[in-house]
Coordinates of C-alpha atoms and ligand atoms in Angstrom, one line a residue:
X1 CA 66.0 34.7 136.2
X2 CA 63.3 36.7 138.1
X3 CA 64.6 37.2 141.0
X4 CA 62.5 38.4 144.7
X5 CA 64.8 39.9 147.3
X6 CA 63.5 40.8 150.3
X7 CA 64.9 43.3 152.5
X8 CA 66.9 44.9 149.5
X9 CA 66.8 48.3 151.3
X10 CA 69.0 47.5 154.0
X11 CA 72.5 46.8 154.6
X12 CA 73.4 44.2 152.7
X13 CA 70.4 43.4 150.2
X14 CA 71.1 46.6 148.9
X15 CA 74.5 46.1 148.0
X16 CA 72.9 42.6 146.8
X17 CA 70.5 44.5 144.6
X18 CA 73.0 46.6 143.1
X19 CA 75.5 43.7 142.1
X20 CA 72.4 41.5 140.7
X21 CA 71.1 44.2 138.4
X22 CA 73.8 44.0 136.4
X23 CA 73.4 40.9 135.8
X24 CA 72.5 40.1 131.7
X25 CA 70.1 36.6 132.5
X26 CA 68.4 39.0 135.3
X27 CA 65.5 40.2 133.8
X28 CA 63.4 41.2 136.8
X29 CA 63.8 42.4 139.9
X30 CA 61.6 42.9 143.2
X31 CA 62.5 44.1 146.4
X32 CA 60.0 43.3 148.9
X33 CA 60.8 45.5 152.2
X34 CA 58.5 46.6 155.3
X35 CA 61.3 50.2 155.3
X36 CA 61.7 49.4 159.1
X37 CA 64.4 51.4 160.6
X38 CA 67.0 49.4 159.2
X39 CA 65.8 50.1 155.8
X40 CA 66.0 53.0 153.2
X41 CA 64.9 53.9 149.7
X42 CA 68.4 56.0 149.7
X43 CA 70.4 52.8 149.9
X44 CA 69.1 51.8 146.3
X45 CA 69.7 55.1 145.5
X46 CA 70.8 54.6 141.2
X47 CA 69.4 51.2 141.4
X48 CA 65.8 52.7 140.9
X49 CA 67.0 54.0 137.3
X50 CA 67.4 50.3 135.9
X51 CA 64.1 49.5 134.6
X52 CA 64.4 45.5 135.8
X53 CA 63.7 47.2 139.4
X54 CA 60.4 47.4 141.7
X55 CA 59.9 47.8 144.9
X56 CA 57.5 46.9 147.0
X57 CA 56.9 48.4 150.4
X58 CA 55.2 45.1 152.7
X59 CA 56.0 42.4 155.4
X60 CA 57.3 39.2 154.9
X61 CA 54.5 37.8 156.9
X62 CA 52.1 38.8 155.2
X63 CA 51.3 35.1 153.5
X64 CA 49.3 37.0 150.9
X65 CA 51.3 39.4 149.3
X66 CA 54.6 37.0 149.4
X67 CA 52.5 34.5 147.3
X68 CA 51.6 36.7 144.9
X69 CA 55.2 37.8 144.6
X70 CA 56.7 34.3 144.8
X71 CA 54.5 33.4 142.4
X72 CA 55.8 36.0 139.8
X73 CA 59.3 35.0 140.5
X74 CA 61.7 32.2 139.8
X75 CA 64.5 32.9 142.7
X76 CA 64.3 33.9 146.2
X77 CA 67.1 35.7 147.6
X78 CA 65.6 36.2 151.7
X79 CA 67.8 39.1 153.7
X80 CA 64.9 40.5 155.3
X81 CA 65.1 40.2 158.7
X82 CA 65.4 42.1 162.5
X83 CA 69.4 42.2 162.6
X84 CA 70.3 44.6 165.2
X85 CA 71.5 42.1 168.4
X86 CA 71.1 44.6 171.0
X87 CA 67.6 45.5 169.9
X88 CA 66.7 41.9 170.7
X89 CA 67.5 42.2 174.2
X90 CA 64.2 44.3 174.8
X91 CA 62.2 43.9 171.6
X92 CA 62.6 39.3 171.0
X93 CA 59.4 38.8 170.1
X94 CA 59.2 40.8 166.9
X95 CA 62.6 39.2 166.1
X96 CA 61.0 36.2 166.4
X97 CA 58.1 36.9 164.0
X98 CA 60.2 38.5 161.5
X99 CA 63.2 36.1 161.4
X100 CA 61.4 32.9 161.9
X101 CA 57.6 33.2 160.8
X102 CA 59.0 35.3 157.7
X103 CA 61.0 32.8 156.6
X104 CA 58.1 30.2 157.1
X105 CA 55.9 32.7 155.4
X106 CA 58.4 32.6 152.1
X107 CA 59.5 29.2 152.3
X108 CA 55.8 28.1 152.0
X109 CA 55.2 30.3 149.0
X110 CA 58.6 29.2 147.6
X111 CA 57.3 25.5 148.0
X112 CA 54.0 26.0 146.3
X113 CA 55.0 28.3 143.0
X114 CA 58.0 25.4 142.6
X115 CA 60.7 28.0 142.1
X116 CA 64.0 27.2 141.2
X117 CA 65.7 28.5 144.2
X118 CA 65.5 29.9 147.2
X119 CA 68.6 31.2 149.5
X120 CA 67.8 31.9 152.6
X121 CA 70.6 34.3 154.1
X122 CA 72.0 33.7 157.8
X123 CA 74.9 34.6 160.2
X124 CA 77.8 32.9 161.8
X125 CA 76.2 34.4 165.2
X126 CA 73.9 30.8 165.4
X127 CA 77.0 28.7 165.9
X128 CA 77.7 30.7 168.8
X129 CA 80.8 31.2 170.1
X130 CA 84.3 29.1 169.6
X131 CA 86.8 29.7 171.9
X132 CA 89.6 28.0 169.4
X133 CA 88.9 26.4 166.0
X134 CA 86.1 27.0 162.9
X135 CA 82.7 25.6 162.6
X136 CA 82.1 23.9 159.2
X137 CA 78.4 23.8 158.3
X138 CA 77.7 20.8 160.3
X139 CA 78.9 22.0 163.3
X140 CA 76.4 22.3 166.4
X141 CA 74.0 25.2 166.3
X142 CA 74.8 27.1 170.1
X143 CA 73.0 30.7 169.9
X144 CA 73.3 32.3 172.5
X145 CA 71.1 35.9 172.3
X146 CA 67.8 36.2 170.9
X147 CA 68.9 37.3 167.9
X148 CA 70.9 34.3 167.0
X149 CA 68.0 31.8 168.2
X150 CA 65.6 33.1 165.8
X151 CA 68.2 33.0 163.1
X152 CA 69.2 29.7 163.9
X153 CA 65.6 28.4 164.1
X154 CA 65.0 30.4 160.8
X155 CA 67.6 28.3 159.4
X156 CA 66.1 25.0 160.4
X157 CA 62.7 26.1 159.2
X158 CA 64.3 26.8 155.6
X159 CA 66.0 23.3 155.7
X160 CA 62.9 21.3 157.0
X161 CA 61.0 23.4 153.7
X162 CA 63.9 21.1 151.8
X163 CA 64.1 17.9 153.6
X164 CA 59.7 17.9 153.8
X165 CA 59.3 19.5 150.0
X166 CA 61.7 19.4 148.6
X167 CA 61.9 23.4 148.2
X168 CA 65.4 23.8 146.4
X169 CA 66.4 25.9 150.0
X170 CA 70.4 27.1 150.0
X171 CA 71.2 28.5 153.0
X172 CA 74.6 31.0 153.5
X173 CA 76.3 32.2 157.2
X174 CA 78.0 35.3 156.5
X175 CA 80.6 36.7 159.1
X176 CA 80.4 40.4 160.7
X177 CA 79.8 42.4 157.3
X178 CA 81.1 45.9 156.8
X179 CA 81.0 48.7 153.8
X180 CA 78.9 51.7 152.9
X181 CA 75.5 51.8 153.7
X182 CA 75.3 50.5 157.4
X183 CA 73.2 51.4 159.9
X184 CA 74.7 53.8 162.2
X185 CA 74.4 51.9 165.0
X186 CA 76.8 49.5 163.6
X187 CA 80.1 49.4 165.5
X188 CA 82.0 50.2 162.6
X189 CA 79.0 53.3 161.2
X190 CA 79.0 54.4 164.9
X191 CA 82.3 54.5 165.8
X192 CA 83.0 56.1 162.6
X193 CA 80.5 59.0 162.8
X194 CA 81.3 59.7 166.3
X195 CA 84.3 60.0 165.7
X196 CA 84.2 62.2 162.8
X197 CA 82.5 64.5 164.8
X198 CA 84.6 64.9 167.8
X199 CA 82.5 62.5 169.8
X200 CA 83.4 59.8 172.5
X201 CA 83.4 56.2 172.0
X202 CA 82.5 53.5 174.0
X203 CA 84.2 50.0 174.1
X204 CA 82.1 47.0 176.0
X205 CA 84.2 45.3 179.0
X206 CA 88.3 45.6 177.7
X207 CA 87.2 45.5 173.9
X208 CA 88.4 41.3 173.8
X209 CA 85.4 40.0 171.7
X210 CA 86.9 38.9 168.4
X211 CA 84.5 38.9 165.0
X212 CA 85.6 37.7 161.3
X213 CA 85.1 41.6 159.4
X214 CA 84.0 40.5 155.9
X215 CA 83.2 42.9 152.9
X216 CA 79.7 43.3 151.9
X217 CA 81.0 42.8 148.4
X218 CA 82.3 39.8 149.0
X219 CA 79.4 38.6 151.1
X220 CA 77.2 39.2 148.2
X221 CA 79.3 37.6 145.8
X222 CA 79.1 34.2 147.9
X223 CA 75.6 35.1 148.0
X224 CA 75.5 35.1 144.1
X225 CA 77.5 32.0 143.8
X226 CA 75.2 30.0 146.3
X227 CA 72.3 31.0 144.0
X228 CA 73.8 30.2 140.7
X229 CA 75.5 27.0 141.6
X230 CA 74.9 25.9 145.6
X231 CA 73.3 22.6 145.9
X232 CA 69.6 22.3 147.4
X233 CA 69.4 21.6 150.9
X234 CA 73.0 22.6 151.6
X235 CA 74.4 25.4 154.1
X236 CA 77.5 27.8 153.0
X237 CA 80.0 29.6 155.0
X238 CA 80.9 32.7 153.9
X239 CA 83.8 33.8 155.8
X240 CA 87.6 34.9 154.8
X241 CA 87.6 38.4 156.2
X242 CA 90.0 39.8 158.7
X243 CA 89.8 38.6 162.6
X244 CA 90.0 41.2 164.9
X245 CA 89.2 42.0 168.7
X246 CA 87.5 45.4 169.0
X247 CA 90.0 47.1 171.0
X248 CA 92.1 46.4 167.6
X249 CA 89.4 47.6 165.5
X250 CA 89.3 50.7 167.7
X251 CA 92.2 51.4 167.5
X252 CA 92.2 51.2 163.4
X253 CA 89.4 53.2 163.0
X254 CA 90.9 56.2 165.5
X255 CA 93.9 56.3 163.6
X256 CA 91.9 56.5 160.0
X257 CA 89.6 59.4 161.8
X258 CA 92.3 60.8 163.0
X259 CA 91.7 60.8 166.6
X260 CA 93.3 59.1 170.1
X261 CA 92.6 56.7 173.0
X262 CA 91.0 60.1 175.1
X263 CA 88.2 59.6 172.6
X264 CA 87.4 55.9 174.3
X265 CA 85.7 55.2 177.5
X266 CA 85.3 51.4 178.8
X267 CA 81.4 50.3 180.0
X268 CA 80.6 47.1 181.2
X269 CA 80.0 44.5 178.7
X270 CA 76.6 44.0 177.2
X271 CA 73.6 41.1 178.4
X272 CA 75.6 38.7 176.3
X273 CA 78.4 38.7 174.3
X274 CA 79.9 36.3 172.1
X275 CA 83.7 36.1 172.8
X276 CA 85.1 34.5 169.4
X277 CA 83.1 33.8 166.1
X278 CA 85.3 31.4 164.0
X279 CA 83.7 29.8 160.3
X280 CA 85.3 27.4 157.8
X281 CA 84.6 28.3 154.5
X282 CA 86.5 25.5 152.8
X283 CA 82.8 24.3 151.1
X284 CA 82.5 27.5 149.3
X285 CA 85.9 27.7 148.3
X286 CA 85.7 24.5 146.4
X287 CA 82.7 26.4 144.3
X288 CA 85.5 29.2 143.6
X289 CA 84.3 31.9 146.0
X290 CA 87.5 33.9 147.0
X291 CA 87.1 36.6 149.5
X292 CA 88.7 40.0 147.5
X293 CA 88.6 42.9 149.8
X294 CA 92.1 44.3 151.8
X295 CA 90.4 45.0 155.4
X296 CA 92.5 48.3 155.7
X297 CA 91.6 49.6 152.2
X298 CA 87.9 48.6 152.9
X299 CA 87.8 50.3 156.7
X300 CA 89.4 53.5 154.9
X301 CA 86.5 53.5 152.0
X302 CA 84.3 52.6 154.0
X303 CA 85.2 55.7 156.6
X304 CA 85.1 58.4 153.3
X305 CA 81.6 57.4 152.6
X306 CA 80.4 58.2 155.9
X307 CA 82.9 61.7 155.5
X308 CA 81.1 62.3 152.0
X309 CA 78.0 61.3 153.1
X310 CA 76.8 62.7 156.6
X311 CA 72.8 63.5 155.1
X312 CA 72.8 59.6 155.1
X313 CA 73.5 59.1 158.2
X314 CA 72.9 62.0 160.2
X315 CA 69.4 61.6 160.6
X316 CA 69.5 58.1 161.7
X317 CA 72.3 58.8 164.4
X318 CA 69.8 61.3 165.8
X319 CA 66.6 58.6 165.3
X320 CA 68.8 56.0 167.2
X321 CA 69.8 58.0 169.8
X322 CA 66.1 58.4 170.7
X323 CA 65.1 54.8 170.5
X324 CA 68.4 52.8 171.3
X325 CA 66.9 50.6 173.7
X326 CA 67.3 50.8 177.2
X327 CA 68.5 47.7 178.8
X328 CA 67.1 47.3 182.6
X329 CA 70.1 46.0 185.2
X330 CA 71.9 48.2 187.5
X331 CA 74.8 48.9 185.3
X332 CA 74.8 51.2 182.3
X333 CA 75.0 49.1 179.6
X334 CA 75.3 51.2 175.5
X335 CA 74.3 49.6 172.8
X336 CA 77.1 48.8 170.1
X337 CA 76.6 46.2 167.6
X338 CA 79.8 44.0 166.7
Ligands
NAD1 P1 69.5 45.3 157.9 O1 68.9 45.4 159.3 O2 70.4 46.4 157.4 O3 68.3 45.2 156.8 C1 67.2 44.4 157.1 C2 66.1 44.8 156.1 O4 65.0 44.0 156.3 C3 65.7 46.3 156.2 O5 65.6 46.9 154.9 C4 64.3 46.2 156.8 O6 63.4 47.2 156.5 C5 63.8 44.8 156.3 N1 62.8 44.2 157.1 C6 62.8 44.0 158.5 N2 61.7 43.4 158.9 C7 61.0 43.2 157.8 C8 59.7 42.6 157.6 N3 59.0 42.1 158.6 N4 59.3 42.5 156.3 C9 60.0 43.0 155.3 N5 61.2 43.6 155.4 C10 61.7 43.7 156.7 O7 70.2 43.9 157.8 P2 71.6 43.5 157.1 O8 72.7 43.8 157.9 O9 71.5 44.0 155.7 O10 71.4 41.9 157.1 C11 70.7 41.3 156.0 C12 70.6 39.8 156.4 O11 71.9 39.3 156.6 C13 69.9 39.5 157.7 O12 69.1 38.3 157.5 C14 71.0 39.2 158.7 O13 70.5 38.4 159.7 C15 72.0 38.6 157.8 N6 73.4 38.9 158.3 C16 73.9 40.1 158.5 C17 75.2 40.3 158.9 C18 75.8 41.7 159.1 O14 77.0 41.7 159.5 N7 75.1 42.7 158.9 C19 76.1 39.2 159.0 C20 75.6 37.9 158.7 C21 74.2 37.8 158.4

């Protein structure tokens, strides 16, 4: 397999990376990534000694340069994307050209150079929210913040590639994922570091807004398994990771830092915010994926990497704190990812 990943310097496609290049029927891999502030050389750190590795720094709208890379390769693996929810409240239209014309941009390559596969990686965010129940993969597509329409249109775009082409398109919905190498302005990242350093928190309107916290591992291993053996024109779930409101989740990650309730300050919640994110992930299940991660142990690895590794984050804590963006309305409202 030659395998293009794009956006393999972020969160999540660099954990992908990683896993992948171990891989014995992998022979090549490419990262194509535009290194946008959500992406860093550092997160492939050791990846870079395998010699199956290159990286390519470029925009996956540029039709050009993702046909001649699509054209090398016989698998698409497609995180790139604008993924940070709050940015989208100020900055939608690039999400839109990167989340939607991107994944037009690769699907078209992907449809011309016949490749075998092509999974296109989305988020449970475009079923919007579910007061009670799961949504299986057929259930109604509700975003409701920019960042969720542009995936959810993304994912329709892949699909028509599918139904129209016949492009062999796979398409996964991941939960909330957490685990080394997340941006700091994460919930989890942020809370963490500020924490760690003596700083005050923030919690959006009484911290009631539940999310599905999955591993990044075992994101990527559904990932893996949607590529290997996921049927063409089909949609996974990947869920299975631990429900929790973010008061809860606060309140985990003070005790793990070591520090108390005085560290937490209530603000009004954001623009929009999704109450409850519930998935199904019975479909994948019956391929054998099985969610392996303990939430606890995770949170408390996941905390010592950000204690071992402040020059990783440090930087970026200071970058984001300069261009978080502002939200216009008459209350204070703080970005915080969840
Ligand atoms: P991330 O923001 O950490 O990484 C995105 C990467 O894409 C970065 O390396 C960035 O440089 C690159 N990129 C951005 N715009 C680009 C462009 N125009 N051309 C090329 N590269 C570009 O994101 P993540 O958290 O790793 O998420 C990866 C994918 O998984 C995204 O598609 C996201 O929607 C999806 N997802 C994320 C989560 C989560 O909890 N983080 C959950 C479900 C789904």
């Amino acid at each position: 397999m030659r395998l293009l990943i794009t956006g393999g310097a972020g969160f999540i496609g660099s954990h992908f990376v990683r896993r992948i290049l171990s891989a014995d029927d992998v022979e090549q891999v490419t990262v194509l990534d535009a290194l946008t502030y959500a992406g860093h050389l550092a997160n492939l750190g050791e990846a870079f000694l395998s010699p199956k590795l290159a990286f390519v720094r470029g925009n996956v709208c540029d039709a050009d340069l993702v046909d001649a890379l699509v054209r090398d390769h016989t698998a698409v693996v497609h995180f790139a994307a604008e993924s940070h929810v709050d940015r989208s409240f100020t900055t939608a239209g690039t999400f839109l050209a990167t989340n939607v014309q991107g994944t037009q941009t690769i699907a078209d390559a992907a449809m011309r150079h016949s490749i075998d596969r092509f999974v296109h990686v989305s988020t449970d965010e475009v079923y919007g929210p579910l007061l009670e129940g799961a949504a299986t993969e057929d259930y109604p597509l509700r975003p409701t913040v920019p960042y969720a329409a542009s995936k959810a249109a993304s994912d329709l775009v892949a699909l028509s590639y599918w139904h129209t082409y016949g492009a062999p398109v796979c398409v996964t919905r991941s939960s909330n994922n957490y685990g080394p190498c997340q941006h700091p302005e994460k919930i989890i990242p942020l809370f963490v570091t500020r924490l760690l350093r003596g700083e005050p928190v923030t919690l959006h309107d009484r911290g009631q807004h539940v999310r599905n916290w999955l591993h990044v591992e075992d994101n990527c291993a559904g990932i893996e398994l949607v590529l290997r053996q996921g049927a063409p024109g089909e949609v996974y779930n990947i869920g299975g990771g631990t429900d929790m409101s973010s008061r809860d989740l606060t309140d985990e990650l003070l005790r793990i830092c070591g520090a108390d309730w005085d560290q937490v300050t209530y603000i009004p919640d954001r623009l929009s915010n999704d109450l409850r994110y519930a998935m199904d992930w019975t479909k994948l299940a019956a391929l054998g994926y099985r969610p392996t991660r303990d939430f606890a142990a995770g949170l408390v690895e996941t905390a010592n990497w950000y204690r071992d590794n402040p020059d990783r984050w440090a930087p970026l804590s200071r970058s984001s704190a300069d261009t978080r963006p502002r939200v216009t309305s008459d209350t204070a409202r703080e970005p915080q990812h969840a």
